PDB file of C-alpha atoms in Angstrom:
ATOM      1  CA  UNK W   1      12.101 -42.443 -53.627  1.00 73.00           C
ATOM      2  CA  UNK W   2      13.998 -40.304 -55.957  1.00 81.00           C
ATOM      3  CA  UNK W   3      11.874 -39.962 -58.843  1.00 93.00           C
ATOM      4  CA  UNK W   4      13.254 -38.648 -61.648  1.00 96.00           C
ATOM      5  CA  UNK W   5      16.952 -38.410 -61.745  1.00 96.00           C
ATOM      6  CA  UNK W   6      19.155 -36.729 -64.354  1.00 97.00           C
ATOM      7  CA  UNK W   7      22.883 -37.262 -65.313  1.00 96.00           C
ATOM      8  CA  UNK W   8      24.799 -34.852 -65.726  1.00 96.00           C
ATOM      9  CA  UNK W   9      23.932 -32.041 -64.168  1.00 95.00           C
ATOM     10  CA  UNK W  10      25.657 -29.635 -67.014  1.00 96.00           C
ATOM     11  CA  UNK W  11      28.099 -30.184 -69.736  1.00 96.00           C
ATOM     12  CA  UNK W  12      30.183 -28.206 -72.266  1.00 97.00           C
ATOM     13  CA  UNK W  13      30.902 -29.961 -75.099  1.00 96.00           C
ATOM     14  CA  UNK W  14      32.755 -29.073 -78.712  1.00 97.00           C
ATOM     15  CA  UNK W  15      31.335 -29.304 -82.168  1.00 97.00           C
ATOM     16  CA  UNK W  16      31.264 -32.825 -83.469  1.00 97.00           C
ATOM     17  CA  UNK W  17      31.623 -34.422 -80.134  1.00 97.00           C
ATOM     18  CA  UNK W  18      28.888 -37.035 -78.843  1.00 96.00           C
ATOM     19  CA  UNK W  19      27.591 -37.822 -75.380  1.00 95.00           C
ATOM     20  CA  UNK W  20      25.023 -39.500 -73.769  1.00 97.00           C
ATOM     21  CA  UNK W  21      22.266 -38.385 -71.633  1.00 97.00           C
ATOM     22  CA  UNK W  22      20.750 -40.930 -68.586  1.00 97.00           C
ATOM     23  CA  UNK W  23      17.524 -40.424 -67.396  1.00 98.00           C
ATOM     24  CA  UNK W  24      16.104 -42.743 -64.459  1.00 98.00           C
ATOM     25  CA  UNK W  25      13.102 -43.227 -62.585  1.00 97.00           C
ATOM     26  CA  UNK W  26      11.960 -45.328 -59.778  1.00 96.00           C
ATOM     27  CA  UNK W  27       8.660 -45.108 -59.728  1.00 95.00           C
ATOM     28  CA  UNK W  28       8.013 -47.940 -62.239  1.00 95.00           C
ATOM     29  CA  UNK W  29       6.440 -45.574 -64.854  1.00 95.00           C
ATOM     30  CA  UNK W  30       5.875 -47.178 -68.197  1.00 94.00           C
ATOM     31  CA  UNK W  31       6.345 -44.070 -70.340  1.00 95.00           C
ATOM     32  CA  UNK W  32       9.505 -41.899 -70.516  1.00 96.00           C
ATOM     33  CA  UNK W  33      10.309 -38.555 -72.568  1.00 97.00           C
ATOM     34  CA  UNK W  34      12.824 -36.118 -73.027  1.00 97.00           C
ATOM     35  CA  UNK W  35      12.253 -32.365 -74.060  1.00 97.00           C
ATOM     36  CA  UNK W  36      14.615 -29.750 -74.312  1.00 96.00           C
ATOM     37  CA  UNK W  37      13.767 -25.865 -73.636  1.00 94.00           C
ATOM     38  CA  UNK W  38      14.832 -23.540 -75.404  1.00 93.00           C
ATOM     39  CA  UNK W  39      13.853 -19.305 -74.897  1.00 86.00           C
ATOM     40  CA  UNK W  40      10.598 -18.748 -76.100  1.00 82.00           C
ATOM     41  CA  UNK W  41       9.412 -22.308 -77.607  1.00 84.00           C
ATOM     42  CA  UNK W  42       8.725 -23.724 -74.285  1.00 84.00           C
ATOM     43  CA  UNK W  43       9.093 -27.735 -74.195  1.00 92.00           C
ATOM     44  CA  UNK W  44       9.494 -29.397 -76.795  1.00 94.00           C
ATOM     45  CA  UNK W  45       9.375 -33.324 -77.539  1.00 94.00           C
ATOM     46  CA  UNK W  46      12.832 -34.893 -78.577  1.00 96.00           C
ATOM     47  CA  UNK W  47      11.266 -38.991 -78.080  1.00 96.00           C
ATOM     48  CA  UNK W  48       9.264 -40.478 -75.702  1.00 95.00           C
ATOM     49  CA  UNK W  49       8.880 -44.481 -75.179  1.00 95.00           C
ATOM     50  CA  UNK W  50       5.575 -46.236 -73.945  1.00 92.00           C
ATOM     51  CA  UNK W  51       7.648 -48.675 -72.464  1.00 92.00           C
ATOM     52  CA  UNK W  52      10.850 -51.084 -72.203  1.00 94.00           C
ATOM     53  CA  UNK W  53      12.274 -52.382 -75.788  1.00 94.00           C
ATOM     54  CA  UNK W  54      10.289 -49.396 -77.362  1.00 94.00           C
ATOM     55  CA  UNK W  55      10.970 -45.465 -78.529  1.00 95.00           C
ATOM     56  CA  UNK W  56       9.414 -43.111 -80.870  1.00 94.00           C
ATOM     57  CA  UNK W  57       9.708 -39.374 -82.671  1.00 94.00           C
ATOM     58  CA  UNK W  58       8.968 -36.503 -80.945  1.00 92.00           C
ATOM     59  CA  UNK W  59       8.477 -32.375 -82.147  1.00 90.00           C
ATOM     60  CA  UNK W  60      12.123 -31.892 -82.669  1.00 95.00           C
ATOM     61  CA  UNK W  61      13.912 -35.654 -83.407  1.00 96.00           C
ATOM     62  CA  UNK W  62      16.765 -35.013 -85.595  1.00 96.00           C
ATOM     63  CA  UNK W  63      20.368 -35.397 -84.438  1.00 96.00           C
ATOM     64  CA  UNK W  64      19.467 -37.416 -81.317  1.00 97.00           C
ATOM     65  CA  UNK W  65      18.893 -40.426 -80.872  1.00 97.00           C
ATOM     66  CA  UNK W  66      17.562 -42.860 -77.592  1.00 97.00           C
ATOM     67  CA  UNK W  67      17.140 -46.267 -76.059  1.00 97.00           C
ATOM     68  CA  UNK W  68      14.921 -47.879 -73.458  1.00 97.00           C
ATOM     69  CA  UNK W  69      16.725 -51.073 -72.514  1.00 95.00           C
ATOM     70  CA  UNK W  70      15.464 -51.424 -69.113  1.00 96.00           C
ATOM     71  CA  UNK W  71      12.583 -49.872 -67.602  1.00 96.00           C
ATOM     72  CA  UNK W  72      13.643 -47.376 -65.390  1.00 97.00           C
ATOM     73  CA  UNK W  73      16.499 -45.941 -67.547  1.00 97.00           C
ATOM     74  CA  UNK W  74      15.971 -43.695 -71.075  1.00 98.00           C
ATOM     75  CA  UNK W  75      18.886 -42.538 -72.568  1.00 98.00           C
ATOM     76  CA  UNK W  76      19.890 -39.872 -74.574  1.00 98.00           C
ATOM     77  CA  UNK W  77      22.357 -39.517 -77.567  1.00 97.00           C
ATOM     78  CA  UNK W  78      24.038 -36.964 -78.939  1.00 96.00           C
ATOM     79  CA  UNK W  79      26.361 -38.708 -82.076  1.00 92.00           C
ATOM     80  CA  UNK W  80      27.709 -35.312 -83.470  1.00 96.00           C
ATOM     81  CA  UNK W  81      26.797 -32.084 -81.377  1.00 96.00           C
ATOM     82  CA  UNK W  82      26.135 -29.056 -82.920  1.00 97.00           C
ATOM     83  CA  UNK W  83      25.566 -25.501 -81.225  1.00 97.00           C
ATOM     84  CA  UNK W  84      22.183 -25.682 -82.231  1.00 96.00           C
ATOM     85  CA  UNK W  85      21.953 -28.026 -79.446  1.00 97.00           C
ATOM     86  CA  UNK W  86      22.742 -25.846 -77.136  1.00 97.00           C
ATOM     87  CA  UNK W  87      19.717 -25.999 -74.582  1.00 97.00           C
ATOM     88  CA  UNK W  88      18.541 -27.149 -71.329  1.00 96.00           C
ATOM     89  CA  UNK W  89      17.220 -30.997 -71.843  1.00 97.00           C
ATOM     90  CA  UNK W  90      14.637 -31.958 -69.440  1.00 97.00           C
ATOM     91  CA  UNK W  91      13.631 -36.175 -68.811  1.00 98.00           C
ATOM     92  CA  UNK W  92       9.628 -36.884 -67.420  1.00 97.00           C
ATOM     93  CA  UNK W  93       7.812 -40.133 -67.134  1.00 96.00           C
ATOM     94  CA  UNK W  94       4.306 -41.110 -66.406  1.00 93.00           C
ATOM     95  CA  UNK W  95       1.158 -43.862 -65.891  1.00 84.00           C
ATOM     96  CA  UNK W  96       0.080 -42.288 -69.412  1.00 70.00           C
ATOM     97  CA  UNK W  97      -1.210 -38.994 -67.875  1.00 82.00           C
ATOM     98  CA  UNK W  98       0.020 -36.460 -65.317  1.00 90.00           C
ATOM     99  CA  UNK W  99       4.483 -36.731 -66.265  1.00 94.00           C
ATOM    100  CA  UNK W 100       7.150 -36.335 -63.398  1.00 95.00           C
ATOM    101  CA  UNK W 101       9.801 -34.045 -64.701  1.00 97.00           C
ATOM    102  CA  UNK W 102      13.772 -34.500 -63.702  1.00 96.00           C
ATOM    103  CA  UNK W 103      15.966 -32.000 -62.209  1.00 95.00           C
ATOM    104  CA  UNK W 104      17.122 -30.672 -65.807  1.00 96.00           C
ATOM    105  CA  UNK W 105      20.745 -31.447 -67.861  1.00 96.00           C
ATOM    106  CA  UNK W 106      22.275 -27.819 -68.902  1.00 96.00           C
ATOM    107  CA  UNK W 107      24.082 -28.722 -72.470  1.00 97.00           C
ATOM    108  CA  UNK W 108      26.181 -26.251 -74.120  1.00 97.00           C
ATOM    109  CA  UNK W 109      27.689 -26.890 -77.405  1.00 97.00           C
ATOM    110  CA  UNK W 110      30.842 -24.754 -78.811  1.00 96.00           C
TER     111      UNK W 110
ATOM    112  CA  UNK J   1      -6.979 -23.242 -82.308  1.00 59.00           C
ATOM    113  CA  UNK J   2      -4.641 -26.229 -83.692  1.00 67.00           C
ATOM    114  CA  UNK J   3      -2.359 -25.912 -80.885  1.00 86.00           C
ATOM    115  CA  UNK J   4      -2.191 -25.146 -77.777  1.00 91.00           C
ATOM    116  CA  UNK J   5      -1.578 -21.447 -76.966  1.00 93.00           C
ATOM    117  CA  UNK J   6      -1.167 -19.427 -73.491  1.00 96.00           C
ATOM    118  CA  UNK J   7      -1.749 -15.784 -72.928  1.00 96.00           C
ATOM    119  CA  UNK J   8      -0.782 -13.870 -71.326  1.00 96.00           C
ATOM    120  CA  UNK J   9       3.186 -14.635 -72.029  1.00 95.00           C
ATOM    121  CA  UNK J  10       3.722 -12.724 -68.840  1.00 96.00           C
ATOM    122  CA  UNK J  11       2.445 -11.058 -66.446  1.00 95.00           C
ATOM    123  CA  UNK J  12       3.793  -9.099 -63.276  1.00 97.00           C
ATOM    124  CA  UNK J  13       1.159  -8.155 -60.239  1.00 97.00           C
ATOM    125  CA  UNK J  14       1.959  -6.919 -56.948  1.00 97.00           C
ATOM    126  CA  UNK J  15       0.835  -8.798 -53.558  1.00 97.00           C
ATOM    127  CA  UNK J  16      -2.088  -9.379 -52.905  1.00 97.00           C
ATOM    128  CA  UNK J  17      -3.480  -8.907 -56.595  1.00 97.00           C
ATOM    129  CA  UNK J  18      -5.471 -11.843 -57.460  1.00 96.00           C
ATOM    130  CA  UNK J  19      -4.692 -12.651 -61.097  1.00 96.00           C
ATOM    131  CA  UNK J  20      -5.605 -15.346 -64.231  1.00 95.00           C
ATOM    132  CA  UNK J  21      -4.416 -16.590 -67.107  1.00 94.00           C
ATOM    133  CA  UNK J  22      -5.518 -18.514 -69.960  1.00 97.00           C
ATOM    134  CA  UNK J  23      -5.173 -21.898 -72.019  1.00 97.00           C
ATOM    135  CA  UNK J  24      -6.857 -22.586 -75.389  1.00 95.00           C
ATOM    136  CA  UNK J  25      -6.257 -26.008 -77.077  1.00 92.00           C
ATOM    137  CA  UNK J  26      -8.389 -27.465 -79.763  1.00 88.00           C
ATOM    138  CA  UNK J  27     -11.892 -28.393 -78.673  1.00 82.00           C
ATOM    139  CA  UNK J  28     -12.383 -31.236 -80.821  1.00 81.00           C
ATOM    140  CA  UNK J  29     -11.129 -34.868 -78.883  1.00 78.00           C
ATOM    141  CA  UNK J  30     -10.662 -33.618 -75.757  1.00 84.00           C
ATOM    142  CA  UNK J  31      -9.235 -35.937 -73.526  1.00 86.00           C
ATOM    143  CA  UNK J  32      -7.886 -33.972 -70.635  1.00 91.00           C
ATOM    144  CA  UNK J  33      -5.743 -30.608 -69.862  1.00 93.00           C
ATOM    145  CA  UNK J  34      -2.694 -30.521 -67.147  1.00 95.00           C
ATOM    146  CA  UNK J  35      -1.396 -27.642 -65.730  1.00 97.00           C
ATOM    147  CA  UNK J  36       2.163 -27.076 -64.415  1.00 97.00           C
ATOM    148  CA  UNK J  37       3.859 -24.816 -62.583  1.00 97.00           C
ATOM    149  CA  UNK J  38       7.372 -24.166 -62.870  1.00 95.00           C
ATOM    150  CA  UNK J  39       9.894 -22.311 -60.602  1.00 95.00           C
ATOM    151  CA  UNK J  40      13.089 -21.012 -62.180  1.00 90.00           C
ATOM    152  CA  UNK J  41      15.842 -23.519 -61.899  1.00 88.00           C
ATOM    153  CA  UNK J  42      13.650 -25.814 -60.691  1.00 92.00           C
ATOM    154  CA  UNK J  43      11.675 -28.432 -62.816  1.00 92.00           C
ATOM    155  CA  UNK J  44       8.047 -27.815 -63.545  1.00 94.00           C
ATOM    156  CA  UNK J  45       5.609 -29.777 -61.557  1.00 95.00           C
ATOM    157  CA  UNK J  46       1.930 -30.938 -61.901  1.00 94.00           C
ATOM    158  CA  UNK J  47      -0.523 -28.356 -60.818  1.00 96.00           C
ATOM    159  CA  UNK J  48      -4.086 -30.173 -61.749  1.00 94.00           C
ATOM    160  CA  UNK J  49      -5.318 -32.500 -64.613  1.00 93.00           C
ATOM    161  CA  UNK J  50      -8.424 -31.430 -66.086  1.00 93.00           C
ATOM    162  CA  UNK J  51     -11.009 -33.937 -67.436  1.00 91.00           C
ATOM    163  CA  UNK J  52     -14.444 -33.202 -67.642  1.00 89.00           C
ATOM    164  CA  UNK J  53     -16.354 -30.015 -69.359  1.00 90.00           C
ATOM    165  CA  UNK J  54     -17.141 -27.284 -66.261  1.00 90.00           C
ATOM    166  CA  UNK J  55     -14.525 -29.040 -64.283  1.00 91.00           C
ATOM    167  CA  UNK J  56     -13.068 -26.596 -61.260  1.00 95.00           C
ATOM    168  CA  UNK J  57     -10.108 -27.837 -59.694  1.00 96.00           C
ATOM    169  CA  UNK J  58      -8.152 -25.859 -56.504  1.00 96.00           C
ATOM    170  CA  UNK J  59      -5.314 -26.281 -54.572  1.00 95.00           C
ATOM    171  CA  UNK J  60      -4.964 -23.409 -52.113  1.00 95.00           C
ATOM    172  CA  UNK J  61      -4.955 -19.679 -53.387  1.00 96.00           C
ATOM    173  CA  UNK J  62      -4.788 -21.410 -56.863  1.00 97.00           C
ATOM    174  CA  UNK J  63      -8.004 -22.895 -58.978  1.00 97.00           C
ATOM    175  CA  UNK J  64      -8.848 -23.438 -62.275  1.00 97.00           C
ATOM    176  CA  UNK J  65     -11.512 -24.513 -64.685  1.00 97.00           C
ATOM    177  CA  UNK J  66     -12.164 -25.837 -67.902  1.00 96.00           C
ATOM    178  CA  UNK J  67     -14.637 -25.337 -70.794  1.00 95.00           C
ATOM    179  CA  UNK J  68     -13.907 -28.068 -73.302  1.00 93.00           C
ATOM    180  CA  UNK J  69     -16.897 -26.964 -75.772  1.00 93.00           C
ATOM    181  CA  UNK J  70     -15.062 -23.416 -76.563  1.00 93.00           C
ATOM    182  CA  UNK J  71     -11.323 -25.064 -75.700  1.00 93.00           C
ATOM    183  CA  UNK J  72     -10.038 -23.321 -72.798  1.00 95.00           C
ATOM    184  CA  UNK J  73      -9.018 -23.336 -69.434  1.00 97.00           C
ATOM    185  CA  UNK J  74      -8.417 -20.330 -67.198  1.00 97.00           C
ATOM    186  CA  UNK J  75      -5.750 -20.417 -64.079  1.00 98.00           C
ATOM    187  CA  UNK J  76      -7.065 -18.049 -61.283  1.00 97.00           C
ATOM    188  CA  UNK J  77      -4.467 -16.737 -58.203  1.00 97.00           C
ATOM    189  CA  UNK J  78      -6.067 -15.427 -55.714  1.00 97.00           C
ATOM    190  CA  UNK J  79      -4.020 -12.704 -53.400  1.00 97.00           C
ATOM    191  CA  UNK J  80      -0.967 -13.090 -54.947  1.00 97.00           C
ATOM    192  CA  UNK J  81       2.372 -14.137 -52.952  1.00 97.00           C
ATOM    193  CA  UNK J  82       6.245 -14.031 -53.917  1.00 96.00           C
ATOM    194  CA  UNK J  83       6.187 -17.718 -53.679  1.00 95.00           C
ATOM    195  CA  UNK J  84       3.762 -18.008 -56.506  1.00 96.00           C
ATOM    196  CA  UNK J  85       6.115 -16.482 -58.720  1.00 97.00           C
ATOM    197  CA  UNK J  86       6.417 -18.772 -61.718  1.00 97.00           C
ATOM    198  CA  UNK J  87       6.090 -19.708 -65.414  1.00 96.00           C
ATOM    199  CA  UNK J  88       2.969 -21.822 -65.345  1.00 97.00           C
ATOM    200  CA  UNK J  89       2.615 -24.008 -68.561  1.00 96.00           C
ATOM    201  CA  UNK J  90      -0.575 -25.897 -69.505  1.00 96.00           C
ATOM    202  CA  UNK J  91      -0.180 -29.272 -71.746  1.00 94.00           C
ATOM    203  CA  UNK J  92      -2.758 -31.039 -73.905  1.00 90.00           C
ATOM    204  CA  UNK J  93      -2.704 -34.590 -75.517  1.00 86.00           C
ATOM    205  CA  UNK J  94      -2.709 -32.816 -79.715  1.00 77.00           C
ATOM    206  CA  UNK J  95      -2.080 -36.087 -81.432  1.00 76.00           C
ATOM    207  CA  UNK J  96      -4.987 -37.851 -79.567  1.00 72.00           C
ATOM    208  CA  UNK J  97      -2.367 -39.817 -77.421  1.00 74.00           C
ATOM    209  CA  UNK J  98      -3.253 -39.452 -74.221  1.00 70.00           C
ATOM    210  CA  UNK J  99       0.517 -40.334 -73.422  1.00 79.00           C
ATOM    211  CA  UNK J 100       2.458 -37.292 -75.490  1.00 85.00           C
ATOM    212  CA  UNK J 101       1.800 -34.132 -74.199  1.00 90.00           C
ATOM    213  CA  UNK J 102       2.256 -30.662 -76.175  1.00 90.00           C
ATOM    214  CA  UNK J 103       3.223 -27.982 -74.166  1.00 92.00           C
ATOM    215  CA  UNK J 104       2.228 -24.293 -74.182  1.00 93.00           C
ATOM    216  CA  UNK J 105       4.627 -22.021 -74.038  1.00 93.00           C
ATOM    217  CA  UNK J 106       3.888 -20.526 -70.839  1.00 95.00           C
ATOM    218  CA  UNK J 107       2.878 -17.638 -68.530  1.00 97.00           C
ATOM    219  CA  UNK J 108       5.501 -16.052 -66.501  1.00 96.00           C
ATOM    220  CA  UNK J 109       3.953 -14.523 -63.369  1.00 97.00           C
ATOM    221  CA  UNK J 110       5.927 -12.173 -61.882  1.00 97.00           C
ATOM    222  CA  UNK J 111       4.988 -10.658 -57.729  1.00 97.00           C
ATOM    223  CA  UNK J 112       6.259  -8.163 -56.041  1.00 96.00           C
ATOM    224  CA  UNK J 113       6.054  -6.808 -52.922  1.00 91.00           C
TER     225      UNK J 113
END
């Protein structure tokens, strides 16, 4: 099993650009998050989903935005980066208790 | 305590030094308390899951326990190693969904030989 995978592994991207963040897991979890961490504020919650068809608000929600089509996939948006974004975004999933965390997506915005 | 908070932020022992850190989260609707430990570059990964009031939990050199009355949980190392080198984050369930975890910000244990 893989567990949690994460795609890409880094990325550089400009002001204004957008990009997409895949998260998968095969360990038929129902619930699915992504946090980013940032120096000094620890992880923070972007969205989560408590399962396929279904997403909801984290901490830290504005300018991203997600999707849980299938059940092993949760994606990540970005429509209009900004360096503010700048941060390392980490995907988890769980049974609704202890959450499996992916290898970690390095984003830096310019 | 309306959050959950860590102390302390770091921390640097040499070998052999057994060392602990602490968790508070709000004591009010407990549900349960997960540590993690996390290894730079590396992804953090489940330590224990806490549930019940006087819980201990261990796992090697490391143990923990939990007082859910007062809100807190304290990580204990015993005989410190390199390899236990770490941030170590505990996460509690603030909105009362068991599901959504909030995140401490961490202690960063430091060992040297």
């Amino acid at each position: 099993n893989a567990g949690v995978t994460q795609t890409p592994k880094f990325r550089v991207l400009k002001t204004g650009q957008s990009m997409t963040l895949l998260c998968a897991q095969d360990m038929n979890h129902e619930y699915m998050y992504w946090y980013r961490q940032d120096p000094g504020m620890g992880l923070r919650l972007i969205h989560y989903s408590v399962g396929e068809g279904t997403t909801a608000k984290g901490e830290v929600p504005d300018g991203y935005n997600v999707s849980r089509l299938k059940k092993q996939n949760f994606l990540l948006g970005l429509e209009s980066a900004a360096p503010s974004q700048t941060s390392v975004y980490f995907c988890a999933s769980s049974t609704q208790g202890t959450q499996f965390f992916g290898p970690g997506t390095r984003l830096t915005v310019l | 305590i309306l959050n959950v908070e860590q102390s302390p932020q770091s921390l640097h022992v040499q070998e052999g030094d057994s060392t602990n850190f602490t968790c508070s989260f709000p004591s009010s609707n407990f549900y349960a308390l997960h540590w993690y430990r996390w290894e730079t570059a590396k992804s953090p990964e489940a330590l224990f899951v806490m549930t019940l009031n006087g819980d201990e939990k261990k796992k090697g050199r490391i143990s923990a326990t939990l007082n859910t009355k007062e809100g807190y949980s304290y990580l204990y190392i015993k005989g410190s190693q390199p390899e236990d080198s770490a941030t170590y984050l505990c996460a509690f369930p603030l909105t009362g969904t068991a599901s959504k975890l909030t995140f401490g910000t961490g202690t960063r244990l430091q060992v040297t030989l």
